[in-house]
Tab-separated table of C-alpha atoms in Angstrom:
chain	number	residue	atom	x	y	z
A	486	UNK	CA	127.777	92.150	118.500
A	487	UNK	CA	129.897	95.021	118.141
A	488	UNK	CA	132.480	93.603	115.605
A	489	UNK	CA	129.017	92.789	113.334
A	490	UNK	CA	129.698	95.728	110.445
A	491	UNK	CA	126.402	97.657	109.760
A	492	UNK	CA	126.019	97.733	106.250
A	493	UNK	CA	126.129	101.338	104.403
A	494	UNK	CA	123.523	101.101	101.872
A	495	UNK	CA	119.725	101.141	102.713
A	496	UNK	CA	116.937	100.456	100.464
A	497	UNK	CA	114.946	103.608	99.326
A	498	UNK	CA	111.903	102.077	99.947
A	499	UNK	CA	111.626	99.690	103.265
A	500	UNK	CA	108.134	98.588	101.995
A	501	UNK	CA	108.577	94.874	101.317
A	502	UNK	CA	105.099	93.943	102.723
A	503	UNK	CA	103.005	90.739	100.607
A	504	UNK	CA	99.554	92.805	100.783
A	505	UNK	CA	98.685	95.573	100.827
A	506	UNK	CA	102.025	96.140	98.634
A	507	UNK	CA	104.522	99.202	97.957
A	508	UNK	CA	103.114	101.489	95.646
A	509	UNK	CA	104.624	102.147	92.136
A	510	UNK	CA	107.735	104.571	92.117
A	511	UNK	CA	107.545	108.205	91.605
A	512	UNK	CA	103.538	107.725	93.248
A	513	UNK	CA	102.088	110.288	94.402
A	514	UNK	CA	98.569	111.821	96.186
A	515	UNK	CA	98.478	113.970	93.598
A	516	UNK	CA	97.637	111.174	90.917
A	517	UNK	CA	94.409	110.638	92.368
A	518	UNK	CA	93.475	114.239	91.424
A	519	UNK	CA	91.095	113.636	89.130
A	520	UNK	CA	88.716	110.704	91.174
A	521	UNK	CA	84.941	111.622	90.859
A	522	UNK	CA	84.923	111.836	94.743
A	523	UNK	CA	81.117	112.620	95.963
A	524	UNK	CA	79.797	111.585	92.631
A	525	UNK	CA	77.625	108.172	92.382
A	526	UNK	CA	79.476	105.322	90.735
A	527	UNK	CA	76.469	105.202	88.682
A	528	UNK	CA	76.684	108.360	87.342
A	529	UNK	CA	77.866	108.581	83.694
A	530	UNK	CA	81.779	110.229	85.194
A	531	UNK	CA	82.082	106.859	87.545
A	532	UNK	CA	81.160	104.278	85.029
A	533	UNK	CA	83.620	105.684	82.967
A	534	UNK	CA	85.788	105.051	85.259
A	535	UNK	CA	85.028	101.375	86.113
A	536	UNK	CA	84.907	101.161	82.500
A	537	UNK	CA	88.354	102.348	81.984
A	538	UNK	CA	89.851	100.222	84.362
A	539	UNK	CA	87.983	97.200	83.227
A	540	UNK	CA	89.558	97.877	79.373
A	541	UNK	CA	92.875	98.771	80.862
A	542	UNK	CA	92.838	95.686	82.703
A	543	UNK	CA	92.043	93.845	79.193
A	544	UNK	CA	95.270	95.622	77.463
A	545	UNK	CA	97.750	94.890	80.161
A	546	UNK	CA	97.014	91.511	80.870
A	547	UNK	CA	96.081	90.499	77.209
A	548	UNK	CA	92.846	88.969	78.145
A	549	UNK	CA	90.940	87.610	75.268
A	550	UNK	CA	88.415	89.955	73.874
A	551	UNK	CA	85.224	87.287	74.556
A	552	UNK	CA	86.573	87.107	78.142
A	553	UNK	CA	84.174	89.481	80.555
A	554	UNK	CA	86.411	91.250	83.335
A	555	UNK	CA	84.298	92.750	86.339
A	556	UNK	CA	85.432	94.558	89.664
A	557	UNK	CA	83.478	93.126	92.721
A	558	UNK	CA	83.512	93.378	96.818
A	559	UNK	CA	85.378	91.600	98.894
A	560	UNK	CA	89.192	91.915	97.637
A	561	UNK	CA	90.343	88.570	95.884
A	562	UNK	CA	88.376	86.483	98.704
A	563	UNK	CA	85.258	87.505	97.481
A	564	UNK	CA	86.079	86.914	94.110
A	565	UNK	CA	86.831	83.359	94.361
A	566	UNK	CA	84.004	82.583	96.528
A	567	UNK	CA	81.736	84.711	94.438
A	568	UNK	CA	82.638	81.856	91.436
A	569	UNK	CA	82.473	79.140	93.778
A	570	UNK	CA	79.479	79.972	94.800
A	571	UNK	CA	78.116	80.563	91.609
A	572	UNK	CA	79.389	77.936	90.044
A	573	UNK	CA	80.653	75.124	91.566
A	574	UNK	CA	77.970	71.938	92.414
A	575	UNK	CA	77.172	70.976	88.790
A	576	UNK	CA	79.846	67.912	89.093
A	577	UNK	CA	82.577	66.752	91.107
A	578	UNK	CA	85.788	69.152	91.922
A	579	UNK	CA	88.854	69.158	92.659
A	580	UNK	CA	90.629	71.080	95.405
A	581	UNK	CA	94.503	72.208	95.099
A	582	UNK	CA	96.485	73.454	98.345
A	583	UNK	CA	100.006	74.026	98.616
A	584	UNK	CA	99.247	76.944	101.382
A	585	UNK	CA	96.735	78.849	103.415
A	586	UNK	CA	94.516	80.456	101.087
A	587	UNK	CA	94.062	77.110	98.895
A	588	UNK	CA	93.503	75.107	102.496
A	589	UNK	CA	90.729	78.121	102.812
A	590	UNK	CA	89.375	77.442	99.376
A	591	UNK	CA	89.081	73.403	100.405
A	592	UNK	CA	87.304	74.498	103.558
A	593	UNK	CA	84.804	76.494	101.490
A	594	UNK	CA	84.191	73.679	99.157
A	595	UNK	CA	84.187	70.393	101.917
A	596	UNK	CA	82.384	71.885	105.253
A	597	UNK	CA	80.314	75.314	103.609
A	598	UNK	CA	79.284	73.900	100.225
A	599	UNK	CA	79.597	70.445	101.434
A	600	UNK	CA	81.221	69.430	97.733
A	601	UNK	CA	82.024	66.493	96.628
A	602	UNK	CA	85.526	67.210	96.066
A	603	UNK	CA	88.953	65.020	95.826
A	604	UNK	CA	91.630	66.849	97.111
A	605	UNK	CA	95.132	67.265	96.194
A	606	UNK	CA	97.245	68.904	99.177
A	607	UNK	CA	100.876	69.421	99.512
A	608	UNK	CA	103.100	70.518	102.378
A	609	UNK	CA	104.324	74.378	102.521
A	610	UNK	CA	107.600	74.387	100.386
A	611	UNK	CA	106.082	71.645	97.456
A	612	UNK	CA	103.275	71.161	94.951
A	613	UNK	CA	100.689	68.765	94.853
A	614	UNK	CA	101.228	66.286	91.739
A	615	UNK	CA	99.602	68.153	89.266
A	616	UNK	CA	99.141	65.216	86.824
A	617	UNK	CA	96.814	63.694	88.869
A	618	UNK	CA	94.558	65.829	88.625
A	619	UNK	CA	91.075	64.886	86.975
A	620	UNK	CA	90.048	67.714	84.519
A	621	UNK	CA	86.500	66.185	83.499
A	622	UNK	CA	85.699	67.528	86.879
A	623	UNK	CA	85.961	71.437	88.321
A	624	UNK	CA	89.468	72.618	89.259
A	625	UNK	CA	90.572	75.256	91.661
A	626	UNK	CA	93.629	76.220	92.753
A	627	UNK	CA	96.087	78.972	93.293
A	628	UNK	CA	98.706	79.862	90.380
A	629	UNK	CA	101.249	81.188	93.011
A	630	UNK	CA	101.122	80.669	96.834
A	631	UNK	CA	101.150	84.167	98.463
A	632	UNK	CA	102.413	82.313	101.492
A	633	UNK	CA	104.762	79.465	100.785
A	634	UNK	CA	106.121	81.068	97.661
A	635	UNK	CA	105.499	78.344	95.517
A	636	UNK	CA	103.612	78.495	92.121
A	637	UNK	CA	102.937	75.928	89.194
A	638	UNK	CA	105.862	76.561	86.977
A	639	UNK	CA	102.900	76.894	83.759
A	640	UNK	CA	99.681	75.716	82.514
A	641	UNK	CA	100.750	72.677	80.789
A	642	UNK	CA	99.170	70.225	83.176
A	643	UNK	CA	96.071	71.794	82.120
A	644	UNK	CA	94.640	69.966	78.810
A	645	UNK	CA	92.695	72.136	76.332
A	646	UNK	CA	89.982	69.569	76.131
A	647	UNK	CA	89.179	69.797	79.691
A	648	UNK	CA	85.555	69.120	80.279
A	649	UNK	CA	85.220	70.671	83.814
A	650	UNK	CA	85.860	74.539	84.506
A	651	UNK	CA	89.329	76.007	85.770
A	652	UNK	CA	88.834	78.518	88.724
A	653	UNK	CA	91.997	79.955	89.101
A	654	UNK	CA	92.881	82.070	92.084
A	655	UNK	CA	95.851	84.841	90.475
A	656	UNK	CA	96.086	87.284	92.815
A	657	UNK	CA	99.619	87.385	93.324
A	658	UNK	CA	100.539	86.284	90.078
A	659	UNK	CA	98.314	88.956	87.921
A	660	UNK	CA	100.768	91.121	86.047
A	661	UNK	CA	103.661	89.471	87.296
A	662	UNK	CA	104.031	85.812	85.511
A	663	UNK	CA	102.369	84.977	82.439
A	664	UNK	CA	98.550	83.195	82.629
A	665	UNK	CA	97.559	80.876	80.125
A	666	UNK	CA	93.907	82.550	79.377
A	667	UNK	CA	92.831	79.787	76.888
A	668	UNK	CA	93.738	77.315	80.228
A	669	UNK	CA	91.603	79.478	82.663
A	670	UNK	CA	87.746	79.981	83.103
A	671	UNK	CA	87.624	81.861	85.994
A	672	UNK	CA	90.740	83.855	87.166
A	673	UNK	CA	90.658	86.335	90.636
A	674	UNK	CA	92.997	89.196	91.557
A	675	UNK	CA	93.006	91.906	93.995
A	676	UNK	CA	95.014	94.798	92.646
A	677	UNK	CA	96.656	95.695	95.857
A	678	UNK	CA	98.919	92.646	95.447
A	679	UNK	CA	101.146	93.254	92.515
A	680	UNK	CA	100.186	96.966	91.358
A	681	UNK	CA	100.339	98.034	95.088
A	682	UNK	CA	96.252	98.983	94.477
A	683	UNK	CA	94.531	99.870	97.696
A	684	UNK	CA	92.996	96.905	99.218
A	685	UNK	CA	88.750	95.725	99.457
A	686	UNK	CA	88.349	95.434	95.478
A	687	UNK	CA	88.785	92.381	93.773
A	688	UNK	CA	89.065	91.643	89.614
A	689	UNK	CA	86.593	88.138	88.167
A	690	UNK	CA	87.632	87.148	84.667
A	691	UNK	CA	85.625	84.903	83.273
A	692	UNK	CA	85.790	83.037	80.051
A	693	UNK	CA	82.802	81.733	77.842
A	694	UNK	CA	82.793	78.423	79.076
A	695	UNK	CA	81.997	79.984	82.986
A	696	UNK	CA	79.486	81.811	81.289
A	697	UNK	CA	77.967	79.090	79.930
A	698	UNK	CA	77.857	77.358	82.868
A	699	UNK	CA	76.743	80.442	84.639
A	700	UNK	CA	73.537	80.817	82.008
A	701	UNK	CA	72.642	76.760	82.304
A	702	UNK	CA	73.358	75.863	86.108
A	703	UNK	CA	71.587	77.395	89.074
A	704	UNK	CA	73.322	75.968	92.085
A	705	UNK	CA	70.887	74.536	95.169
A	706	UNK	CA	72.291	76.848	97.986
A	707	UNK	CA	71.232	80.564	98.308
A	708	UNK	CA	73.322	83.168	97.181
A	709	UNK	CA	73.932	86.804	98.773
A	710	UNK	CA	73.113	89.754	96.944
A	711	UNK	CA	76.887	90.083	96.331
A	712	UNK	CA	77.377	86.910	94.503
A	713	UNK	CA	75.237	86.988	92.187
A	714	UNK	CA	76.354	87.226	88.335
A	715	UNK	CA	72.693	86.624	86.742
A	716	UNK	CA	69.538	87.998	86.057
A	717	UNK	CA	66.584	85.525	84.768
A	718	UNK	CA	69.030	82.824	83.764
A	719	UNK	CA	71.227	85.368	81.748
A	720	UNK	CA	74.471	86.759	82.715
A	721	UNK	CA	74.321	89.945	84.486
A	722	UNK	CA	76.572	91.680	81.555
A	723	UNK	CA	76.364	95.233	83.675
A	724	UNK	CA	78.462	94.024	86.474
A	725	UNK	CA	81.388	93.665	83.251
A	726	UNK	CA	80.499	96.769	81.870
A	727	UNK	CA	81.251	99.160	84.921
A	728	UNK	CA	77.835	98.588	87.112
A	729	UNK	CA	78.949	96.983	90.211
A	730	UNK	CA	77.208	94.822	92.407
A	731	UNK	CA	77.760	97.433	95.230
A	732	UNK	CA	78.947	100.831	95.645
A	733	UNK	CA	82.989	100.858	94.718
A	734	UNK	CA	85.896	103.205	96.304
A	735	UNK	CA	85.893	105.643	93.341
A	736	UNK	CA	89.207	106.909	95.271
A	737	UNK	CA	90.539	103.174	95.195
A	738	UNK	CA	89.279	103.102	91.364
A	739	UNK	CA	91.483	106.155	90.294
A	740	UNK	CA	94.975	104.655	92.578
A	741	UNK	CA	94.052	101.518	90.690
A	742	UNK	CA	94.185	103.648	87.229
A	743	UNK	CA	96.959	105.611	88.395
A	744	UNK	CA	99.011	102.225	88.693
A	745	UNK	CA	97.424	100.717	85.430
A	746	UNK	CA	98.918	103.729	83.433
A	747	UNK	CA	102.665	103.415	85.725
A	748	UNK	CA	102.391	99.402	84.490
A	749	UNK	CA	102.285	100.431	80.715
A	750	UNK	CA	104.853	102.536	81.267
A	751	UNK	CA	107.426	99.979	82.693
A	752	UNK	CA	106.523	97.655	79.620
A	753	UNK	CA	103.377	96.281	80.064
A	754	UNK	CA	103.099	92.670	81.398
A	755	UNK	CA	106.501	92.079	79.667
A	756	UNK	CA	107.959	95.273	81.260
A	757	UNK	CA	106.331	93.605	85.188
A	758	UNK	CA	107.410	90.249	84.976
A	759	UNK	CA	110.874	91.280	84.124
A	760	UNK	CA	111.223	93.856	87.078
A	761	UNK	CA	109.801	90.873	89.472
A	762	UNK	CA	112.369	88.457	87.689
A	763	UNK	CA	115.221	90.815	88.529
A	764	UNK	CA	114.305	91.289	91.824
A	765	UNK	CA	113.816	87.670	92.376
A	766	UNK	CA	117.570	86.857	91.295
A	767	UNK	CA	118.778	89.581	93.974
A	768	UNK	CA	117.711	87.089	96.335
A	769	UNK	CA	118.347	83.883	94.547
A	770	UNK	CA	121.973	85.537	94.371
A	771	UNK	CA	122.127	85.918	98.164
A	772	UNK	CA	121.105	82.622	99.455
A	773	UNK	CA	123.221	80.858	96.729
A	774	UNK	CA	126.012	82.342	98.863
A	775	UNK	CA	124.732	82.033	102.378
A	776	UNK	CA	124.586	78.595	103.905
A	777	UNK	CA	122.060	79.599	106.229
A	778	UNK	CA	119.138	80.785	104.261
A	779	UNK	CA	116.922	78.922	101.790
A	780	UNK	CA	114.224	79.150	100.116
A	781	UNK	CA	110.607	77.898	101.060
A	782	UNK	CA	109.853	76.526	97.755
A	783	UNK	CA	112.234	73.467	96.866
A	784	UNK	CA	112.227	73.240	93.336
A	785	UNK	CA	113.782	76.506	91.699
A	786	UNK	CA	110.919	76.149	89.106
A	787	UNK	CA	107.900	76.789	91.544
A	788	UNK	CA	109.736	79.718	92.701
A	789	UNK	CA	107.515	82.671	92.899
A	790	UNK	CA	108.920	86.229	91.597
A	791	UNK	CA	106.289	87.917	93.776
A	792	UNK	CA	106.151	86.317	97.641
A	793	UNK	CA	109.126	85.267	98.112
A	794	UNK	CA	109.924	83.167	101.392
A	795	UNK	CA	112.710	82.243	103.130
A	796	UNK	CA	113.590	79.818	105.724
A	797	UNK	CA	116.860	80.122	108.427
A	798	UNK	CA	118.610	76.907	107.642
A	799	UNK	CA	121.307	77.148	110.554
A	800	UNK	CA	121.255	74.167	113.059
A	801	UNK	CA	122.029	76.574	116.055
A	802	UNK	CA	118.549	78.094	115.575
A	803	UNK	CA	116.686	76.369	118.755
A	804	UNK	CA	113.499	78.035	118.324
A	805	UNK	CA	112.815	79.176	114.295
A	806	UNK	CA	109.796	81.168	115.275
A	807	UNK	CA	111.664	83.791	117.475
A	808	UNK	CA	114.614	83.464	115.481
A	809	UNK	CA	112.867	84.708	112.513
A	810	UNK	CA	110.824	87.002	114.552
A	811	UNK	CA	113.570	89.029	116.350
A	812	UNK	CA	115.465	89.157	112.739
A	813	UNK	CA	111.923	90.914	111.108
A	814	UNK	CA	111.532	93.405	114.562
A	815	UNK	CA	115.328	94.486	113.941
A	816	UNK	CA	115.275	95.208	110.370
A	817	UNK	CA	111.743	96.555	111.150
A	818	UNK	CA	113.529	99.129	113.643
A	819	UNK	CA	116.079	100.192	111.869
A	820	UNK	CA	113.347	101.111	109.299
A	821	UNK	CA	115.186	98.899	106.524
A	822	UNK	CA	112.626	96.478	105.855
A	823	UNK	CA	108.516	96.460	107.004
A	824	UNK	CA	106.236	93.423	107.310
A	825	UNK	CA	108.575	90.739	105.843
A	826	UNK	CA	107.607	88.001	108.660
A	827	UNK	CA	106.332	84.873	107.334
A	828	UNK	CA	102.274	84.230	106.956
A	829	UNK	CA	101.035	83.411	110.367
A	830	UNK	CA	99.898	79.923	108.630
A	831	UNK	CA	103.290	79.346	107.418
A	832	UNK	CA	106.713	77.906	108.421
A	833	UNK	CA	108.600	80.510	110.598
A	834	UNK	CA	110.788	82.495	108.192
A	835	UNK	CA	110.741	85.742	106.013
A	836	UNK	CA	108.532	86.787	103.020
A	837	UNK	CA	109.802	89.551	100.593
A	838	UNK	CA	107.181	90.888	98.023
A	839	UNK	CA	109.440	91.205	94.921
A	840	UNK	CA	106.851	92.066	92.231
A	841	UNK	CA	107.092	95.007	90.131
A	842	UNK	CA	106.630	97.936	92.094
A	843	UNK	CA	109.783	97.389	93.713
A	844	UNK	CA	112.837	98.575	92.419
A	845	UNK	CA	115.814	95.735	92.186
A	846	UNK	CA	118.083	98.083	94.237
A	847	UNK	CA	115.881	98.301	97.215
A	848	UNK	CA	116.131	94.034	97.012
A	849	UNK	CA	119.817	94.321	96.369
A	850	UNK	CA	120.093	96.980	99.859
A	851	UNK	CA	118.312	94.694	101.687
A	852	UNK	CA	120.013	91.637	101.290
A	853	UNK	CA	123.027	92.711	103.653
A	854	UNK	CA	120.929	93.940	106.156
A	855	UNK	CA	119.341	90.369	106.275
A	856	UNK	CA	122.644	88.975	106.963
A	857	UNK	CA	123.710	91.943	109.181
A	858	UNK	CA	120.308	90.897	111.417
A	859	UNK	CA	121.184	87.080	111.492
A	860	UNK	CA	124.253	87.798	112.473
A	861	UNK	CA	122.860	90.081	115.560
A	862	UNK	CA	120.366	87.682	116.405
A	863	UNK	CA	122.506	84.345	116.565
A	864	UNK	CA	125.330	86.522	118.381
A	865	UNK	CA	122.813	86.912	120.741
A	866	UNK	CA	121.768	83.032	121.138
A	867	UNK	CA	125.250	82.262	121.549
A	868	UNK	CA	125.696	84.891	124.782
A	869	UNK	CA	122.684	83.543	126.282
A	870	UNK	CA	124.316	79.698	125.720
């Protein structure tokens, strides 16, 4: 263990965690100066504010202007199940998992809404086969897997004539790979995934075609105060305007305008999805080199530039759980790397957030210290053999 070199560089920022993520550089406290703290969110200062964030949201992401954009409860989870809820029922769906939040979106639809739905699952590491997927019917699915770090290359499996909806679930792909709008009627973010918001918000786009559907389908469950998107059989056009459905973080509003105005300053989307690119071929660069890492996803074009996961390839590895484990609590220690164990759900390995709020050269510090941990940890196994 000795002879193992400790590497000299260390990344500036150790934050590599998948949610909530690393803030954008140069943040600072003192960019939430101006939040309308003790003031109602109904008062004319905080609807400005939800206002502002809803438009910014529009310019960043290019969303269509006829698309409505509204900040709800419940992080990303509550958006999805919000449309779900509101929406699904009218005809048959379809259900796409790859990982654990899509397997939580097929246990909403099959055993709580009690859909009936066709389901196309996949095992962590793959996709399902997207061209079997029946698009006369409702669709949901995740555009990148936060925990198997594996996303649908683009939308060209989706057809434009497509007579059910598309309920998308973005929320670690938002402002980091490009989204097809004219493909998607319902996409969900939370903005603590790739701007490094704070968490408990979450971001419903819908097109006109769920708002169509929204206006002439009532579905036959109840639905909690919170999911509800209509008034009298009309879309409820405040909750897109700045009136949320409950009282908002006006704090959490201003650090998610703070990082809004830092994203148009890298570049815009462009600008983001080529600072996650870059990090992503740090690693790419490493395991090409290193026999004994891989990645998760197995085709290089379902690679996600966001969660990126990583699995310890080397045969001597008995136990891949505690392997990977031991490797995270090291680098954890020596205050290199934080929270980049895989999902719970998912194989044993490592997940790196690489979207755009980290800087390439904290990717590019880390990757020795990776190899300096493996190196610790298999020194170890081969003592106690």
């Amino acid at each position: 263990m000795t002879d193992i070199e400790t590497p000299a560089a260390r990344p500036a920022n150790p934050r590599f965690s998948s949610g909530p993520c690393a803030k954008f550089p140069g943040y600072s406290l003192d960019t939430l100066s101006d939040a309308p703290l003790g003031r109602s969110h109904r008062a004319g200062v905080g609807k400005a504010k939800l206002k502002q964030a809803i438009e910014t949201t529009r310019e960043v992401l290019g969303v269509p202007a006829d698309y409505r954009i509204g900040i709800v409860p419940a992080s990303d989870t509550g958006a999805v199940e919000m449309a779900m809820w509101s929406l699904l029922g009218e005809r048959p769906v379809e259900m796409l998992a790859w990982e654990s939040f899509g397997a939580g979106w097929v246990t909403d639809a099959v055993k709580q809404l009690r859909l009936d739905a066709t389901l196309h699952e996949a095992e962590y590491g793959q996709l399902p086969d997207l061209n079997a997927v029946n698009f006369d019917n409702d669709v949901v699915f995740t555009w990148n897997g936060t925990t198997s770090g594996v996303r649908v290359p683009n939308g060209d499996f989706i057809p434009m004539n497509r007579q059910g909806l598309t309920i998308c679930d973005a929320t670690s792909a938002a402002f980091a790979q490009t989204l097809p709008w004219d493909k998607l009627d319902v996409t969900t973010f939370s903005w603590q995934k790739v701007l490094g918001g704070e968490a408990a918000h979450g971001v419903l786009i819908l097109s006109p075609r769920a708002v169509e559907r929204l206006e002439s389908y009532t579905p036959p469950w109840p639905l909690p105060k919170i999911f509800r998107l209509t008034k009298g059989g009309k879309l409820n056009e405040g909750i897109f305007e700045g009136a949320t459905i409950n009282t908002p973080s006006m704090l959490c509003v201003e650090d998610y305008l703070a990082a809004l105005d830092w994203a148009k300053s890298a570049g815009g989307l462009d600008g983001l999805r080529e600072r996650a690119n870059r990090n992503l071929a740090a690693v790419q660069a490493f395991v090409a080199e290193h026999d004994w890492i891989a990645f998760l996803a197995e085709k290089p074009e379902t690679r996600s530039n966001t969660s990126v996961c990583l699995k310890f390839t080397d045969d001597r590895i008995s136990d891949p759980a505690a392997f990977a484990k031991a490797v995270t609590k090291r680098l954890e220690a020596e205050g290199v790397a934080y929270d980049i164990g895989a999902y719970r759900d998912a194989p044993p390995g490592l997940r790196i957030w690489c979207g755009g709020t980290v800087e390439d050269s904290d990717v590019q510090a880390l990757m020795p210290w990776i190899e300096w941990a493996y190196r610790i940890e298999l020194s170890a196994l081969d003592a106690a053999a």
